[in-house]
Coordinates of C-alpha atoms and ligand atoms in Angstrom, one line a residue:
M564 CA -47.7 -15.3 16.0
S565 CA -44.2 -13.7 15.6
V566 CA -42.8 -13.8 12.2
Q567 CA -42.2 -17.1 10.7
K568 CA -38.0 -16.4 10.3
K569 CA -37.7 -19.9 9.2
N570 CA -39.2 -19.8 6.0
F571 CA -36.8 -18.0 5.0
K572 CA -32.9 -19.3 4.6
R573 CA -30.2 -18.0 6.2
I574 CA -26.6 -16.7 5.9
T575 CA -24.5 -18.3 8.5
T576 CA -20.9 -18.7 8.8
N577 CA -21.2 -21.9 7.1
V578 CA -22.6 -20.9 4.2
L579 CA -20.3 -18.2 3.6
Q580 CA -17.4 -20.6 3.7
E581 CA -19.7 -22.5 1.2
M582 CA -20.2 -19.3 -0.9
K583 CA -15.4 -18.6 -0.8
R584 CA -15.1 -21.9 -1.8
D585 CA -17.5 -22.0 -4.3
G586 CA -16.5 -18.5 -5.9
E587 CA -19.6 -16.4 -5.2
K588 CA -19.0 -13.2 -4.1
I589 CA -20.3 -12.1 -0.4
S590 CA -22.2 -8.8 -0.2
M591 CA -22.1 -6.8 2.4
L592 CA -23.5 -3.2 3.6
T593 CA -23.8 -1.5 7.2
A594 CA -27.7 -0.4 9.0
Y595 CA -27.5 1.1 11.6
D596 CA -31.5 1.4 12.1
F597 CA -34.7 -1.0 11.8
T598 CA -35.5 1.1 8.4
M599 CA -32.8 0.8 6.7
A600 CA -31.7 -2.8 7.9
K601 CA -35.4 -3.9 6.9
M602 CA -34.5 -2.4 3.2
V603 CA -30.9 -3.1 2.9
D604 CA -32.6 -7.1 3.7
A605 CA -35.1 -7.4 1.6
A606 CA -32.8 -6.7 -1.5
G607 CA -30.7 -10.0 -0.4
I608 CA -27.4 -8.5 1.4
D609 CA -25.3 -11.5 2.6
I610 CA -24.3 -9.5 5.9
I611 CA -25.0 -6.3 7.9
L612 CA -22.8 -4.6 9.6
V613 CA -23.6 -2.7 12.7
G614 CA -20.6 -0.5 12.3
D615 CA -18.9 2.0 14.4
S616 CA -19.1 4.0 11.4
A617 CA -22.5 5.1 13.5
S618 CA -20.2 7.2 15.8
N619 CA -19.7 9.5 12.0
V620 CA -22.7 8.5 10.2
M621 CA -25.6 8.6 13.0
A622 CA -24.2 10.6 15.4
G623 CA -21.8 13.0 13.8
H624 CA -18.4 12.8 15.5
E625 CA -15.2 12.9 13.6
T626 CA -13.8 9.7 14.2
T627 CA -15.6 6.4 15.1
L628 CA -13.7 6.8 18.4
P629 CA -16.3 8.2 20.9
I630 CA -19.6 5.9 19.9
T631 CA -20.2 3.7 22.9
L632 CA -21.0 -0.3 24.2
D633 CA -24.5 0.7 24.8
Q634 CA -24.8 2.7 22.0
M635 CA -24.0 0.2 19.4
I636 CA -26.0 -2.6 21.0
Y637 CA -28.8 -0.2 20.6
H638 CA -28.5 0.2 16.8
A639 CA -28.1 -3.6 16.7
S640 CA -31.1 -4.2 18.2
S641 CA -32.9 -2.3 15.8
V642 CA -31.3 -3.5 13.4
I643 CA -31.8 -7.5 14.3
R644 CA -35.5 -6.0 14.8
A645 CA -35.8 -5.8 10.9
I646 CA -33.4 -9.2 9.5
Y647 CA -35.0 -11.8 8.2
R648 CA -32.1 -13.5 6.5
A649 CA -28.9 -11.7 6.3
L650 CA -25.7 -12.5 9.7
V651 CA -25.5 -9.2 11.5
V652 CA -22.3 -8.5 12.7
V653 CA -21.5 -5.7 15.0
D654 CA -18.2 -3.9 15.7
L655 CA -17.0 -4.2 19.2
P656 CA -16.1 -0.3 19.5
F657 CA -12.7 1.3 20.9
G658 CA -11.9 0.9 23.9
T659 CA -13.5 -2.2 24.6
Y660 CA -11.9 -5.0 23.7
Q661 CA -8.0 -4.1 23.3
G662 CA -5.5 -4.8 25.7
N663 CA -8.0 -7.0 28.2
S664 CA -9.4 -10.2 27.0
K665 CA -11.9 -10.7 29.7
E666 CA -13.0 -7.4 28.5
A667 CA -13.5 -8.1 25.3
L668 CA -15.3 -11.3 25.9
N669 CA -17.9 -9.4 28.6
S670 CA -18.1 -6.7 25.2
A671 CA -18.8 -9.8 23.0
I672 CA -21.1 -11.1 25.4
R673 CA -23.4 -8.3 25.7
V674 CA -23.5 -7.6 22.3
M675 CA -25.0 -11.1 22.2
K676 CA -27.1 -11.1 25.0
E677 CA -28.6 -7.4 24.3
S678 CA -28.9 -7.3 21.1
G679 CA -29.5 -10.8 19.1
A680 CA -26.5 -10.2 16.9
H681 CA -25.0 -13.4 15.6
S682 CA -21.2 -12.1 15.6
V683 CA -18.9 -9.7 15.9
K684 CA -16.0 -7.6 14.6
L685 CA -12.8 -6.5 15.9
E686 CA -10.2 -4.5 14.2
G687 CA -6.6 -5.6 14.5
G688 CA -3.6 -8.5 14.3
A689 CA -1.2 -10.2 16.0
E690 CA -1.9 -7.5 19.0
I691 CA -5.1 -7.8 19.7
I692 CA -5.5 -12.1 19.4
E693 CA -6.0 -12.7 23.1
S694 CA -8.8 -10.8 23.4
I695 CA -10.2 -12.5 19.8
E696 CA -9.5 -16.6 21.2
R697 CA -11.2 -15.8 24.2
I698 CA -14.6 -14.7 22.6
L699 CA -14.1 -17.5 20.5
T700 CA -14.0 -19.9 23.3
A701 CA -17.9 -18.4 24.0
G702 CA -19.0 -19.9 20.9
I703 CA -19.5 -16.0 19.5
P704 CA -18.4 -16.2 15.5
V705 CA -15.4 -12.9 15.3
M706 CA -15.0 -11.2 11.7
G707 CA -11.6 -9.5 12.0
H708 CA -10.8 -6.1 10.1
L709 CA -7.1 -5.9 8.6
G710 CA -5.6 -2.8 6.6
L711 CA -6.5 1.2 7.8
T712 CA -8.5 0.3 10.8
P713 CA -10.6 3.6 11.7
Q714 CA -10.2 2.9 15.5
S715 CA -6.2 3.8 15.0
I716 CA -6.5 6.6 13.1
Y717 CA -5.0 9.1 16.1
K718 CA -2.2 6.3 15.0
F719 CA -1.7 6.3 11.6
G720 CA -2.4 9.9 11.2
T721 CA -4.3 9.9 8.0
Y722 CA -7.0 7.9 6.2
T723 CA -4.8 6.8 3.2
V724 CA -4.1 3.5 1.9
R725 CA -2.3 1.2 4.2
A726 CA 0.8 -1.7 3.7
N727 CA 2.1 0.2 0.3
E728 CA 5.3 -1.2 2.3
E729 CA 7.0 -4.2 2.3
A730 CA 7.3 -4.9 6.0
E731 CA 3.7 -3.3 6.4
A732 CA 2.0 -5.8 3.8
N733 CA 4.6 -8.7 5.3
K734 CA 2.7 -7.8 8.7
L735 CA -0.8 -8.2 7.4
I736 CA -0.2 -11.2 5.5
E737 CA 1.0 -13.0 9.1
D738 CA -1.7 -10.9 10.7
A739 CA -4.7 -12.5 8.2
K740 CA -3.4 -15.9 8.9
L741 CA -3.2 -15.6 12.7
L742 CA -7.2 -14.8 12.4
E743 CA -7.5 -17.3 10.5
K744 CA -5.9 -19.8 12.3
A745 CA -7.3 -18.1 15.8
G746 CA -10.8 -19.2 13.9
C747 CA -12.7 -15.8 12.4
F748 CA -14.8 -17.0 10.0
A749 CA -14.0 -14.2 7.6
I750 CA -12.2 -10.4 7.3
V751 CA -12.5 -7.5 6.1
L752 CA -9.8 -5.7 4.3
E753 CA -9.9 -2.2 4.6
K754 CA -7.7 0.1 1.8
V755 CA -5.0 -1.8 1.0
P756 CA -3.4 -2.4 -2.7
A757 CA -5.5 -4.3 -4.9
D758 CA -2.6 -6.8 -4.8
L759 CA -2.0 -7.7 -2.1
G760 CA -6.1 -7.6 -1.6
E761 CA -5.6 -10.8 -3.8
K762 CA -2.5 -12.3 -2.1
V763 CA -4.0 -12.1 0.8
A764 CA -8.0 -14.0 -0.1
K765 CA -5.7 -16.1 -1.5
S766 CA -3.5 -17.3 1.1
L767 CA -7.2 -18.1 3.6
K768 CA -9.6 -20.3 3.1
I769 CA -11.8 -17.9 5.3
P770 CA -13.5 -15.0 3.1
V771 CA -12.1 -11.7 2.8
I772 CA -14.4 -8.8 2.3
G773 CA -12.6 -5.8 1.1
I774 CA -13.1 -1.9 1.1
G775 CA -11.1 -0.6 -1.3
A776 CA -9.0 -3.8 -1.4
G777 CA -10.0 -4.6 -5.2
G778 CA -12.2 -6.4 -7.1
Q779 CA -10.3 -10.5 -6.6
V780 CA -11.0 -10.3 -2.9
D781 CA -14.0 -13.0 -1.9
G782 CA -16.7 -10.0 -0.9
Q783 CA -17.0 -6.3 -0.8
V784 CA -18.7 -4.0 1.8
L785 CA -19.0 -0.3 2.0
V786 CA -21.1 2.1 4.0
T787 CA -24.5 2.2 3.0
H788 CA -24.8 6.2 3.6
D789 CA -22.2 6.3 1.0
L790 CA -23.6 4.1 -1.7
L791 CA -26.9 5.6 -1.6
G792 CA -25.5 9.0 -1.8
M793 CA -26.8 10.1 1.7
T794 CA -23.3 11.5 2.7
H795 CA -21.5 13.6 -0.1
E796 CA -19.0 15.0 0.9
F797 CA -17.0 11.9 1.1
N798 CA -16.0 10.6 -2.1
P799 CA -12.8 8.1 -1.9
R800 CA -12.1 6.0 -4.9
F801 CA -13.5 2.9 -4.3
L802 CA -16.8 4.2 -3.3
R803 CA -19.6 3.4 -6.3
R804 CA -22.5 5.9 -5.8
Y805 CA -26.1 4.0 -6.9
L806 CA -27.8 7.6 -6.2
S807 CA -27.9 11.0 -5.0
L808 CA -29.9 10.9 -2.0
Y809 CA -28.7 14.0 -0.5
E810 CA -30.1 15.8 -3.6
Q811 CA -33.3 14.4 -3.4
I812 CA -34.3 14.1 0.2
T813 CA -33.4 18.1 0.5
D814 CA -34.8 19.1 -3.0
A815 CA -38.8 16.7 -1.4
I816 CA -38.1 18.7 2.2
K817 CA -37.5 22.7 0.0
S818 CA -40.8 21.4 -1.5
Y819 CA -42.8 20.3 1.7
V820 CA -42.1 23.8 3.2
K821 CA -43.1 25.7 0.2
D822 CA -46.1 23.6 0.4
V823 CA -46.6 24.3 3.9
K824 CA -46.1 28.2 3.6
T825 CA -48.2 28.4 0.6
A826 CA -50.7 26.3 2.5
D827 CA -51.0 24.0 -0.5
F828 CA -50.3 21.3 2.1
P829 CA -52.7 20.0 3.2
N830 CA -55.1 19.8 0.6
E831 CA -59.1 18.6 0.9
K832 CA -58.3 15.2 0.4
E833 CA -55.2 15.5 3.2
Q834 CA -57.5 16.1 6.0
Y835 CA -60.4 14.5 7.9
Ligands
KIV394 O1 -17.7 0.1 10.5 C1 -17.5 0.2 9.6 O2 -18.7 0.5 9.0 C2 -16.7 -0.9 9.2 C3 -16.7 -0.6 7.7 C4 -15.8 0.0 6.6 C5 -16.3 -1.9 7.0 O3 -15.8 -1.1 9.6

């Protein structure tokens, strides 16, 4: 008999709209594998993002560009097997939705069918609106992503704050309205000035979830490995670390190596 998932209140896109309406902040974190997703879900997170940041965090690539649709589906299906409550959003990777709405729909359908995820996330505004609209026609919920969009890193040339200039800020506001009008259920807003984050959140009915977008948006997202201090060379201003796991894990492993080398492990109780 399978686990009774129906005993748990599940987060849906409607629940997220209610949270925005009621002024309840939305919590969102990344997960790419079963074990981490289980802990993140058990802790009561609202949204789990199977981010294409897996390309950096799990595979060690410099950018998010190399990760493939098959790899995202693998990560997403591992996460889905772990969760009871959170809404799971999966990034469509670079090259699987830009410039071809039919391909975008096929990519989104593959994610939904093969991983069992609940929604997809795409980076960009007006330039990908046809892809977003086409995915929505299949009844697949779409989360937008504006501001710093890491799949466009070679266009930006740098990971610094976006939309400091008025023209870019105005385009971002227009894009956010476009995404809402098209039917996106939420938008991630990455690395923009806090007053712009507030302005975007106030001008939309759908939730705006920030990462480096200030405290006046409707929710916050971080990469779990950063929050836990498993990655220790990445130190943006927006990151709050809750643990120093890099040091704790390497210390634990050093102790294990020492115990093996000195024949302290296993002891009598640890053998048959
Ligand atoms: O891929 C990712 O982890 C993301 C978050 C940074 C929002 O898109």
